[in-house]
Coordinates of C-alpha atoms in Angstrom, one line a residue:
X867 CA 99.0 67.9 76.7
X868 CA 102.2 69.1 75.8
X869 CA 103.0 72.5 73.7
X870 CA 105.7 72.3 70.6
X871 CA 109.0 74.6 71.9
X872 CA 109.2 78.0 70.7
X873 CA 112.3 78.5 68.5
X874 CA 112.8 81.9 69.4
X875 CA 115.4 83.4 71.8
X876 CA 114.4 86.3 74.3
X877 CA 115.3 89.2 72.1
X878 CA 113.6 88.0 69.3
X879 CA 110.6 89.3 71.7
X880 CA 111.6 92.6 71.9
X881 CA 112.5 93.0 68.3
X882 CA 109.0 91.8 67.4
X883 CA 107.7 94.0 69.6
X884 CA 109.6 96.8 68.4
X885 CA 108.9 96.2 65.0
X886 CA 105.3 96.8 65.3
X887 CA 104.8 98.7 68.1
X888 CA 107.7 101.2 68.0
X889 CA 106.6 104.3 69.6
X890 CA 104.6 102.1 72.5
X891 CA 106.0 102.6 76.0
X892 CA 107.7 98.9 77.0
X893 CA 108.0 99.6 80.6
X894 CA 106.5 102.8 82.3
X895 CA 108.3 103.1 85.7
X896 CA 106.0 104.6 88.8
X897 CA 103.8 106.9 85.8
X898 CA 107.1 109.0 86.2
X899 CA 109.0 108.2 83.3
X900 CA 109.4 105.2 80.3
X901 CA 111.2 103.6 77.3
X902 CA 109.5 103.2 73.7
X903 CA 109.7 99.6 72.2
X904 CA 112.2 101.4 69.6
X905 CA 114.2 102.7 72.6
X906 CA 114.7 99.9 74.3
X907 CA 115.6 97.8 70.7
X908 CA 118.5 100.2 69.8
X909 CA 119.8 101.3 73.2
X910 CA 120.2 97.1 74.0
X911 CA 121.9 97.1 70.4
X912 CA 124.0 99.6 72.1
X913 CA 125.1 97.8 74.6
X914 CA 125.8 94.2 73.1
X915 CA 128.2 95.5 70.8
X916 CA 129.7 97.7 74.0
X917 CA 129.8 94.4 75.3
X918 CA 131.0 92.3 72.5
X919 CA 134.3 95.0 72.1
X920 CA 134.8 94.4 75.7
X921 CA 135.1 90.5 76.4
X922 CA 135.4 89.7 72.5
X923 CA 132.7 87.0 72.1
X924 CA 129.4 86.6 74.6
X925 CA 128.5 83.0 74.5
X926 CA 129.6 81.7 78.0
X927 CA 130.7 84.9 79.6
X928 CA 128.7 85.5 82.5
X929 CA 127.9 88.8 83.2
X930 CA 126.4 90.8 86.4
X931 CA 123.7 92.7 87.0
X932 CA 123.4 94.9 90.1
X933 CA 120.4 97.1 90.4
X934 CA 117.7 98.4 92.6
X935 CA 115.3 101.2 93.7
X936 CA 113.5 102.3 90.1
X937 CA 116.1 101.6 88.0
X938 CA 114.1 99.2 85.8
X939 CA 115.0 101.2 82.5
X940 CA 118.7 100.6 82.8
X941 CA 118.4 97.5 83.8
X942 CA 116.2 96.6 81.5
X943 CA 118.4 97.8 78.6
X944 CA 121.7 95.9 80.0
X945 CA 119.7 92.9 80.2
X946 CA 118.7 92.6 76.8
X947 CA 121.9 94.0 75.2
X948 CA 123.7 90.7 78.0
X949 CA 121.5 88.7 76.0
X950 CA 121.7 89.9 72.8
X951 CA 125.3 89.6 72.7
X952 CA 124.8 85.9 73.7
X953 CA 126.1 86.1 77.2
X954 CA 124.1 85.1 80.4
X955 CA 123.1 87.7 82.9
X956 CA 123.2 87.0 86.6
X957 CA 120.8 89.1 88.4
X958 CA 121.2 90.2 92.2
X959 CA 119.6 92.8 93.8
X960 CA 121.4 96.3 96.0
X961 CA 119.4 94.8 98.9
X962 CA 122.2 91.5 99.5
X963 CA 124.9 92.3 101.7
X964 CA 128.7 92.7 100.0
X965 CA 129.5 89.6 101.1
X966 CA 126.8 87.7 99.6
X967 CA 127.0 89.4 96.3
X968 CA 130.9 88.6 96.4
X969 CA 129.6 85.1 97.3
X970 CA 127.2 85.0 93.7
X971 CA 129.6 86.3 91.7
X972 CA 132.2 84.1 92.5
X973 CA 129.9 81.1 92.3
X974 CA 128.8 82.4 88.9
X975 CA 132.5 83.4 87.2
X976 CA 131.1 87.0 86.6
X977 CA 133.1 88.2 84.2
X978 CA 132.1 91.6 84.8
X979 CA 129.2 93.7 86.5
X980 CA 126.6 96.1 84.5
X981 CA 125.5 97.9 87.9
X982 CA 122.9 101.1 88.2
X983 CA 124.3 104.8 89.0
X984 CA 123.3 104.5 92.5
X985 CA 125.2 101.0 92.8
X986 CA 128.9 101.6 92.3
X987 CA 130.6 98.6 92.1
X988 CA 134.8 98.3 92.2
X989 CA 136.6 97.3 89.0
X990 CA 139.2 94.3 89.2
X991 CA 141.9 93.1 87.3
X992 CA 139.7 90.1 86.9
X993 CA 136.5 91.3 86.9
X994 CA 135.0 94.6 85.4
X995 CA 132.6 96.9 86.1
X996 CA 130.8 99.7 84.3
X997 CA 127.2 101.1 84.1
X998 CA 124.5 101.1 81.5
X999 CA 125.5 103.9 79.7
X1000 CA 129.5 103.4 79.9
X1001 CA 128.9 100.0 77.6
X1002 CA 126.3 101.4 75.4
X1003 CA 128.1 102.0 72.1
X1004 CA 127.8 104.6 69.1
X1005 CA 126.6 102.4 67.0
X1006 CA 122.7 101.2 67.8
X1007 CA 122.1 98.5 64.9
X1008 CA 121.2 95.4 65.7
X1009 CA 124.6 92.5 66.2
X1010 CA 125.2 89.4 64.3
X1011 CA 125.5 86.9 67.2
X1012 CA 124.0 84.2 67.2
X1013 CA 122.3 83.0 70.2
X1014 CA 120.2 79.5 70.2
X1015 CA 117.0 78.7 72.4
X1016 CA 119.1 76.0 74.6
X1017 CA 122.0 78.6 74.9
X1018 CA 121.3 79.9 78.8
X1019 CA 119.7 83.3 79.4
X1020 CA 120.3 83.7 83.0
X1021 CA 121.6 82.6 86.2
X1022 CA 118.6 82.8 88.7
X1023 CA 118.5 82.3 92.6
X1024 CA 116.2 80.6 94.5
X1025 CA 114.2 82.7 97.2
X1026 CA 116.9 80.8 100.1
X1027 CA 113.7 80.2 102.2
X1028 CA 115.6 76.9 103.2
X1029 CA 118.8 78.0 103.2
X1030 CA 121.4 79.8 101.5
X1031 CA 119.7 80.6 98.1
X1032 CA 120.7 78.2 95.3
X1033 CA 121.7 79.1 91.8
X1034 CA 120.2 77.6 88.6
X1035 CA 120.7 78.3 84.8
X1036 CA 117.7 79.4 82.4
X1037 CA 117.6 78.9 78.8
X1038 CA 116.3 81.3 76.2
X1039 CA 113.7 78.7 75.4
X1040 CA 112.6 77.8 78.5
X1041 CA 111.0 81.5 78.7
X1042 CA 109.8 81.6 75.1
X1043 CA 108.1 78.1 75.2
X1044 CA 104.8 78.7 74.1
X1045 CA 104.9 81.7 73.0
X1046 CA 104.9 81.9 69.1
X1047 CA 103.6 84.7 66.9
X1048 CA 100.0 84.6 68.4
X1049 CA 101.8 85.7 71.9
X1050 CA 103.3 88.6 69.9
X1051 CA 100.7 90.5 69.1
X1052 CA 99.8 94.1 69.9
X1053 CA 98.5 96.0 73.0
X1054 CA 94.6 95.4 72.8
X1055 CA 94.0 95.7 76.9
X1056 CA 94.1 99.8 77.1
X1057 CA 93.7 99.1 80.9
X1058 CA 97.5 98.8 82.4
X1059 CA 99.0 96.3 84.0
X1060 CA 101.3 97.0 87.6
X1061 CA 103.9 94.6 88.2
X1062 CA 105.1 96.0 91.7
X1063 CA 108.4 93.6 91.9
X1064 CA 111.8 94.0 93.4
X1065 CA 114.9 94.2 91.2
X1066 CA 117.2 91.8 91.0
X1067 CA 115.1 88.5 91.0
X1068 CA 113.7 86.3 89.6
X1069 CA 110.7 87.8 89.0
X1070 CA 112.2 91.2 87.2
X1071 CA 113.5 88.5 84.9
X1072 CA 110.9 87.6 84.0
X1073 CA 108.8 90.9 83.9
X1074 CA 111.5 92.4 81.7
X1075 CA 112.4 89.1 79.3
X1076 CA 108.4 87.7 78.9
X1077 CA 105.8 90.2 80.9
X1078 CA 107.0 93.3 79.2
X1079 CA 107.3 91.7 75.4
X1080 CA 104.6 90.2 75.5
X1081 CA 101.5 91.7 77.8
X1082 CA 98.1 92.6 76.2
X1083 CA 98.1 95.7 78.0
X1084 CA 100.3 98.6 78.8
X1085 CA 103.3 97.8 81.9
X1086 CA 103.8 99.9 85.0
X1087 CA 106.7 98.5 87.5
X1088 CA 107.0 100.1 91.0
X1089 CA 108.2 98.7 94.3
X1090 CA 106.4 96.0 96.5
X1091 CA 108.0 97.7 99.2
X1092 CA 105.0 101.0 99.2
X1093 CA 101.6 99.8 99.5
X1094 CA 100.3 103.2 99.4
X1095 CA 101.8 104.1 95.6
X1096 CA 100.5 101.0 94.4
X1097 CA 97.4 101.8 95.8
X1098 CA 97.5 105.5 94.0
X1099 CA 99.2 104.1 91.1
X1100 CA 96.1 101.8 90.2
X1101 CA 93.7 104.6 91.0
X1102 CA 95.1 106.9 88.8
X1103 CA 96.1 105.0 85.8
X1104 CA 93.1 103.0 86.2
X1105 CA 94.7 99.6 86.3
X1106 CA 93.0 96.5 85.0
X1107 CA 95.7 93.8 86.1
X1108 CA 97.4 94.0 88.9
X1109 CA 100.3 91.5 90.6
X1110 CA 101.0 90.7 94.0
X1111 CA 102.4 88.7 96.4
X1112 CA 101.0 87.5 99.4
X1113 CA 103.0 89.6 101.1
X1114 CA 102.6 92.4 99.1
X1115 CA 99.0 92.1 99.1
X1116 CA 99.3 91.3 103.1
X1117 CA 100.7 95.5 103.6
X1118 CA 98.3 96.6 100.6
X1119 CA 95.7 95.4 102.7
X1120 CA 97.1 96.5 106.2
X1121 CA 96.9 100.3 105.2
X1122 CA 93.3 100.9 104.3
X1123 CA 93.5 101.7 100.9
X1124 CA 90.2 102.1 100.4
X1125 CA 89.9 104.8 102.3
X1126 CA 91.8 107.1 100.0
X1127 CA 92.0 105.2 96.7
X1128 CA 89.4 103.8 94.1
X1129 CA 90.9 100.5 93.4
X1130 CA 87.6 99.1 91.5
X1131 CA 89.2 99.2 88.2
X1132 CA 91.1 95.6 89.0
X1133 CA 89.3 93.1 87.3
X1134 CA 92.2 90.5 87.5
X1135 CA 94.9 90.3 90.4
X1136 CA 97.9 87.5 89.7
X1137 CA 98.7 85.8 93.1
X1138 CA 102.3 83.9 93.3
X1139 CA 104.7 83.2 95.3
X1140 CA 102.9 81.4 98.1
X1141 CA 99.2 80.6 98.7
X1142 CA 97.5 84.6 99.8
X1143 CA 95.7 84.1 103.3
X1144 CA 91.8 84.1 103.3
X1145 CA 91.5 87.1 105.4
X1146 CA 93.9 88.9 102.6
X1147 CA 91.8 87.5 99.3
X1148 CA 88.8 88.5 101.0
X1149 CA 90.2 91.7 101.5
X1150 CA 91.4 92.4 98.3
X1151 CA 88.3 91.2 96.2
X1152 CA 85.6 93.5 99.0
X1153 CA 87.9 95.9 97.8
X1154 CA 88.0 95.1 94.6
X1155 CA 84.7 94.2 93.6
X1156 CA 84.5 93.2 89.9
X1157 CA 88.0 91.1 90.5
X1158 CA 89.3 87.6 89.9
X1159 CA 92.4 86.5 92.1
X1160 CA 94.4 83.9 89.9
X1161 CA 97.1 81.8 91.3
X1162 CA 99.6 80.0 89.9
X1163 CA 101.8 77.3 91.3
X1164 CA 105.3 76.3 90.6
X1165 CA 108.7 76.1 91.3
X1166 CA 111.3 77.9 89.9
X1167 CA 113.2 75.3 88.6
X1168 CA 110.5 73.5 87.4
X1169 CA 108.8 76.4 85.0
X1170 CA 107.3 77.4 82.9
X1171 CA 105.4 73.8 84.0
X1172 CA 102.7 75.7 86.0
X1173 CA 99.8 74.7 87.8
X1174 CA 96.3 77.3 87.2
X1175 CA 93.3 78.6 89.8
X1176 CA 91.5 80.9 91.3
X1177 CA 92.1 81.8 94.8
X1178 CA 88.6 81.0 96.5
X1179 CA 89.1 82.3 100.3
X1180 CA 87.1 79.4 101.6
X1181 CA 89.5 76.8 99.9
X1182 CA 92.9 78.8 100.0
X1183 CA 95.0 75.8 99.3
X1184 CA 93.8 74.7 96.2
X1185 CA 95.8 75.9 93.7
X1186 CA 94.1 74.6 90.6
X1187 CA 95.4 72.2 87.5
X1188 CA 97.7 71.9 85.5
X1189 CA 98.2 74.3 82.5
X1190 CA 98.6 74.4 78.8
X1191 CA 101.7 72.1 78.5
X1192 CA 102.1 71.2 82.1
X1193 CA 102.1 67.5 83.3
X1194 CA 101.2 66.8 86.8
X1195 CA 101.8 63.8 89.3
X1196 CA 101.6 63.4 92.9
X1197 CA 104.1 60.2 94.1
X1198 CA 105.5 58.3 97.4
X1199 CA 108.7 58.0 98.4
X1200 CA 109.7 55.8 95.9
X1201 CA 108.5 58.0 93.5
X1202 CA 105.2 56.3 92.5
X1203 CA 102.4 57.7 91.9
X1204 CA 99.5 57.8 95.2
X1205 CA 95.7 57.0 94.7
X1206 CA 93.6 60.2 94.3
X1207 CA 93.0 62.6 97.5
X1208 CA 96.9 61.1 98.8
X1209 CA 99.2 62.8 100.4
X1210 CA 102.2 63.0 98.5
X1211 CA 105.4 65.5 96.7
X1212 CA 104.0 67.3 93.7
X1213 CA 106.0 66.7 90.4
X1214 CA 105.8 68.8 87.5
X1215 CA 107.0 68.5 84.2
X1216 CA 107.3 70.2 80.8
X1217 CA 109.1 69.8 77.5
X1218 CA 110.3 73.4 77.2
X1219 CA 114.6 73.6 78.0
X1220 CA 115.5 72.8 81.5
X1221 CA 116.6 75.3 84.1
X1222 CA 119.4 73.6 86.2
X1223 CA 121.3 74.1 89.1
X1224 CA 124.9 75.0 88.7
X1225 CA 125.5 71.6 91.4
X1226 CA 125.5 68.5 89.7
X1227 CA 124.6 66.8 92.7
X1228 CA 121.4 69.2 93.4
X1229 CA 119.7 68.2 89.6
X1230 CA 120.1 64.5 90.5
X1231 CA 118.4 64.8 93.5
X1232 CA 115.7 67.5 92.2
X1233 CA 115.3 66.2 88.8
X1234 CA 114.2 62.4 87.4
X1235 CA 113.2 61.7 83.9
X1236 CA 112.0 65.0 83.0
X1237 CA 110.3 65.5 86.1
X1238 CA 111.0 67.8 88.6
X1239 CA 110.6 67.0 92.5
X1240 CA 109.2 70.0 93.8
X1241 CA 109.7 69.0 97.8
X1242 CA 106.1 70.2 98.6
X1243 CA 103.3 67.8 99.8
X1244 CA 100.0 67.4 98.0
X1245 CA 97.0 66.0 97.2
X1246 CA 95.4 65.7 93.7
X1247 CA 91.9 64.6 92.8
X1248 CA 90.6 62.2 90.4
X1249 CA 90.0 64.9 87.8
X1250 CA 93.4 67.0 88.2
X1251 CA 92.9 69.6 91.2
X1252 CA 95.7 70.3 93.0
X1253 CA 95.8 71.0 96.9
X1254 CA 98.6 72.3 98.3
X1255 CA 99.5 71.1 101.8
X1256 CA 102.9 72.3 102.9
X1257 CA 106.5 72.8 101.7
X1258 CA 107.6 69.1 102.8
X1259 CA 110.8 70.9 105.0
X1260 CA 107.8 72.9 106.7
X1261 CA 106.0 70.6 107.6
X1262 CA 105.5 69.6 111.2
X1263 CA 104.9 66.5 112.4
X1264 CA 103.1 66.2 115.9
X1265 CA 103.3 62.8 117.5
X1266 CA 103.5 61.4 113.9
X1267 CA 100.5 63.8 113.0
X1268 CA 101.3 65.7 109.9
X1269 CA 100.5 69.6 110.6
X1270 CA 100.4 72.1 108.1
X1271 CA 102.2 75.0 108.4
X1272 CA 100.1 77.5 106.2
X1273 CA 97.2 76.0 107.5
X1274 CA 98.3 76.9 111.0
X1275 CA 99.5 80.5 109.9
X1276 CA 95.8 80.8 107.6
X1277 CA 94.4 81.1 110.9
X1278 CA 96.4 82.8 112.5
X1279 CA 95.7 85.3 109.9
X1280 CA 92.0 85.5 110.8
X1281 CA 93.0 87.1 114.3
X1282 CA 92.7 90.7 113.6
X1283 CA 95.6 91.7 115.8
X1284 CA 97.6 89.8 113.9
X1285 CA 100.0 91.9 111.0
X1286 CA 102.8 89.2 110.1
X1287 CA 102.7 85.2 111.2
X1288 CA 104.5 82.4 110.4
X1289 CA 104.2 78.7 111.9
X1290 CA 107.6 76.0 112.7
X1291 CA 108.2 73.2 114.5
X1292 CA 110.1 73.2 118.0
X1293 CA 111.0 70.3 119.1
X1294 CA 109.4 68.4 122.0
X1295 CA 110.6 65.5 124.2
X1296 CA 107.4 63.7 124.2
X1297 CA 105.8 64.4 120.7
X1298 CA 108.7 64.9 118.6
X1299 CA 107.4 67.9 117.8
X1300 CA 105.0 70.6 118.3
X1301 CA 103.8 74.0 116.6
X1302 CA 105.2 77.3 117.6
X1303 CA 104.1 80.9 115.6
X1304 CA 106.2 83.5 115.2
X1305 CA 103.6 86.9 115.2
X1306 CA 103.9 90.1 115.1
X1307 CA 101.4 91.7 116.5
X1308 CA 99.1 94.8 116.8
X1309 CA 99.6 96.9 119.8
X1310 CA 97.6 95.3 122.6
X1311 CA 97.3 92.0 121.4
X1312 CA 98.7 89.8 123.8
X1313 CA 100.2 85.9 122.7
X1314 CA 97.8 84.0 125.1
X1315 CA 95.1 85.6 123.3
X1316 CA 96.1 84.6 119.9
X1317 CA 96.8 80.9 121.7
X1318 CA 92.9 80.6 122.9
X1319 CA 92.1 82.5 119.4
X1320 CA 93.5 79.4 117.5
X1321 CA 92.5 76.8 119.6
X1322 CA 88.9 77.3 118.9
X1323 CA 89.7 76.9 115.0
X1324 CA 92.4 74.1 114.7
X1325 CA 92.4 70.6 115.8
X1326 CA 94.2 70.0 119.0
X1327 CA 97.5 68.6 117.5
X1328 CA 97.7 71.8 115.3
X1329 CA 97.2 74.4 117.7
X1330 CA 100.9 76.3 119.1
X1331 CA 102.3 75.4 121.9
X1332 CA 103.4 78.9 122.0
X1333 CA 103.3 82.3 120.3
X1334 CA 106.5 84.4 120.4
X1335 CA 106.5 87.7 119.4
X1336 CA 108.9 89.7 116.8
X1337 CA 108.4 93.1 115.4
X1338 CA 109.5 91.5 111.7
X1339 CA 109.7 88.5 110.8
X1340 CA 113.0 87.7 108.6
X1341 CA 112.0 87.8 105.2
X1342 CA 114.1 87.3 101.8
X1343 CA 114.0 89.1 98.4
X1344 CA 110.8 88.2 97.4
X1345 CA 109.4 88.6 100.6
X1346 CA 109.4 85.2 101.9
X1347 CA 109.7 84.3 105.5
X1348 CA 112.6 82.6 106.0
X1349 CA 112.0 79.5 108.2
X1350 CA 114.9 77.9 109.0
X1351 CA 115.8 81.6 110.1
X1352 CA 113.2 81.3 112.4
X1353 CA 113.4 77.6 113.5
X1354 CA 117.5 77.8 114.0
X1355 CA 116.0 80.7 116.8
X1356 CA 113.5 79.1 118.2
X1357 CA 115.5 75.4 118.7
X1358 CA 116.4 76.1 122.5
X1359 CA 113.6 79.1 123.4
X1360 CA 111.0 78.7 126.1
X1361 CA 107.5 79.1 124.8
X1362 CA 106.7 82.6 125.7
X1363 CA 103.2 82.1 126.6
X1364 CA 102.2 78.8 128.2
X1365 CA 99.8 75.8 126.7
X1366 CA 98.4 72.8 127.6
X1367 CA 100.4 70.0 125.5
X1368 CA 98.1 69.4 122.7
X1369 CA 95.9 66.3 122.3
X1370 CA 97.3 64.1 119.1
X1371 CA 94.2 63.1 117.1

């Protein structure tokens, strides 16, 4: 059930790597331009011992790291030289206002800021700043530092769908468990691999640390944010593997791509984040015929526990069973465990290091005996599968009745007028509650349309009370909607369109 921790530390990936495939690009950026293995090696030697003459010693010296656009190389090689000179890296992205980058950094103790050319950053007296190049020093052998697998890699963010995003620590081992000398192998998928993810995130910490050290096949990065270069990128590079979120699939989807780019090459596409709408996987696998769409379920403070599928459109939230080293248990409020086909929260656990938040108080109440409480409601068979039923703050509860959110929002989806969607609760002074969607929609698609659309798919208690429209709805980094956004808007509004007060079954 369980996998034996990996002893290595984050660069040992990259030196492995580098060590027998020198002259391989790491990390190829838009086709446009990349870093060798052997590159990337010596330039992060560079900057640890820039680094190391700077603060004098790296083990508990945080340090930032501010990037963004295509600036993957650079921030790749500050990363690893951070880590390699056994500080932690705190990663934020150009996209956060001042104010909450001021806010992280404080929260963090950055010592000092590693920022990109086109992200200037002001030096203090108690806090430094310099880019990539300005810490990289003469001298590119490797540095004697020792860093452990329990010593902490990073300070990561949560996505702040709920709230103000939270920050948690990451140990080297937590992203090497697993992954021995059989995960270090070389290239033997020619077809590449396009990781279209935003800097700054969680997820570039991951692409850069694990995806790019230890991938079968060849690495393009490019921005989530341009559907219509990720469609060209996998057209011309003929991409095998490709990763998206729903959300980034959702705008892949919405321009057509089709209709100017061959995109029959996939033969895998990685879903996370969030379950992908039907309408979208069917999309994506009519357009890309000989494809598999893979999910995988966590938490980001309970990884790398991990729960495995395949997206099947006609059973969108199942997301699988548990993987190689991940233990699985759906409990009650007391935290014990249902009968099979119960709702209840979805624990996960693993033996690999613990990422923790930097609150005390938040690990006691997210974290119990190993476990961690992933706040999202559930059901698991008799033989493992998981079913996903909501985010438990998300859920809405009409009359008593449960409603799922993303199963509201899945059919929304189905309405072809429909581009972005997202389901909350409103309050209501005779059911508690009732369902609302936020839409935006396609020119000529009117809310009492989408009302009546609905209504014929969902069960009375589940079908909005109104639909209120919104040219964008407020998203986060990773390109999550944020709900308590929309919910802290929509507490006092007037539905927009009329309904009949829903029957509760």
């Amino acid at each position: 059930m369980t996998v034996p921790t990996s002893a290595l530390v984050i660069p040992d990936l990259l030196r492995a790597r580098a060590g027998a495939l020198p002259d391989q690009d790491a990390i190829n950026v838009r086709g446009q331009r990349s870093i060798t293995y052997a590159e990337w090696d010596a330039r992060s030697n560079a900057v640890a011992r820039g680094l190391l003459a700077r603060v004098g010693g790296g083990r508990g010296v945080r340090v930032g790291l501010l990037f963004g656009g295509d600036d993957w190389i650079e921030y790749a090689v500050a990363y690893l030289g951070v880590l390699k000179a056994g500080a932690t890296a705190v990663h934020v992205n150009d996209n956060l206002p001042v104010e909450e980058l001021e806010r992280r950094f404080a929260q963090c103790s950055v010592a000092g800021v590693v920022h990109g050319a086109a992200q200037p950053w002001p030096h203090r007296e108690d806090r430094w700043s310099a880019r990539t190049v300005e810490l990289e020093d003469a001298d590119a052998s490797p540095v004697d530092a020792e860093v452990l697998p329990e010593d902490i890699a990073d300070v990561l963010y949560t996505s702040g769908t709920t709230g103000p995003a939270k920050p948690f620590t990451n140990p080297h081992g937590n992203q090497t468990y697993g992954r021995g000398s059989a995960a270090l192998g070389a290239l033997t998928n020619p077809a590449p691999l396009l990781a279209p993810m935003p800097l700054g995130t969680t997820s570039s910490a991951t692409t850069v640390a694990v995806l790019a050290t230890t991938t079968p096949s060849p690495l393009i990065v490019c921005s989530p944010d341009d559907p219509e270069e990720i469609a060209r990128l996998i057209a011309e590079h003929r991409c095998g593997t490709v990763i998206l979120t729903p959300w980034t699939a959702i705008r892949l989807m919405g321009i057509d791509p089709t209709a100017r780019h061959d995109l029959t090459s996939i033969t895998s596409v990685g879903n996370a984040s969030a379950p992908m709408p039907p309408r979208t996987a069917r999309q994506l696998l009519a357009a890309m015929p000989d494809a598999v769409i893979s999910s995988a379920y966590a938490q980001s403070e309970a990884v790398p526990a991990i729960i495995m599928g395949t997206v099947d459109p006609d059973r969108h939230l199942v997301v699988g069973r548990a993987g190689r080293g991940t233990e699985v248990v759906v409990v009650d409020e007391q935290g014990e465990p249902v009968a099979p086909g119960e709702l209840g929260e979805i624990w996960l656990r693993s033996q690999a290091p613990k990422r923790l938040y930097l609150d005390s108080e938040l690990n006691a109440l997210v974290h119990a005996g190993g476990w961690t409480r992933t706040r999202d409601r559930g059901r698991m068979s008799a033989d493992g599968e998981v079913t996903l039923f909501d985010r438990a703050v998300d859920v809405i509860t009409v009359g008593g009745v449960p409603v799922s959110s993303l199963e509201v929002e899945a059919a929304a989806y189905e309405h072809p007028g429909v581009r972005e969607a997202a389901a909350v609760a409103v309050p209501d002074p005779v059911l508690g509650q009732s369902v609302a969607v936020v839409a935006a929609l396609a020119e000529g698609t009117e809310p009492h349309e989408l009302i009546d659309f609905l209504a014929q798919r969902l069960p009375p208690h589940s079908t909005p009370t109104a639909v209120h429209r919104m040219d964008e709805l407020p998203r986060g980094g990773t390109g999550k909607v944020l709900k308590f956004a929309l919910r802290a808007a929509l507490a006092d509004a007037q539905p927009l369109t009329p309904a009949a007060r829903p029957a509760v079954r």
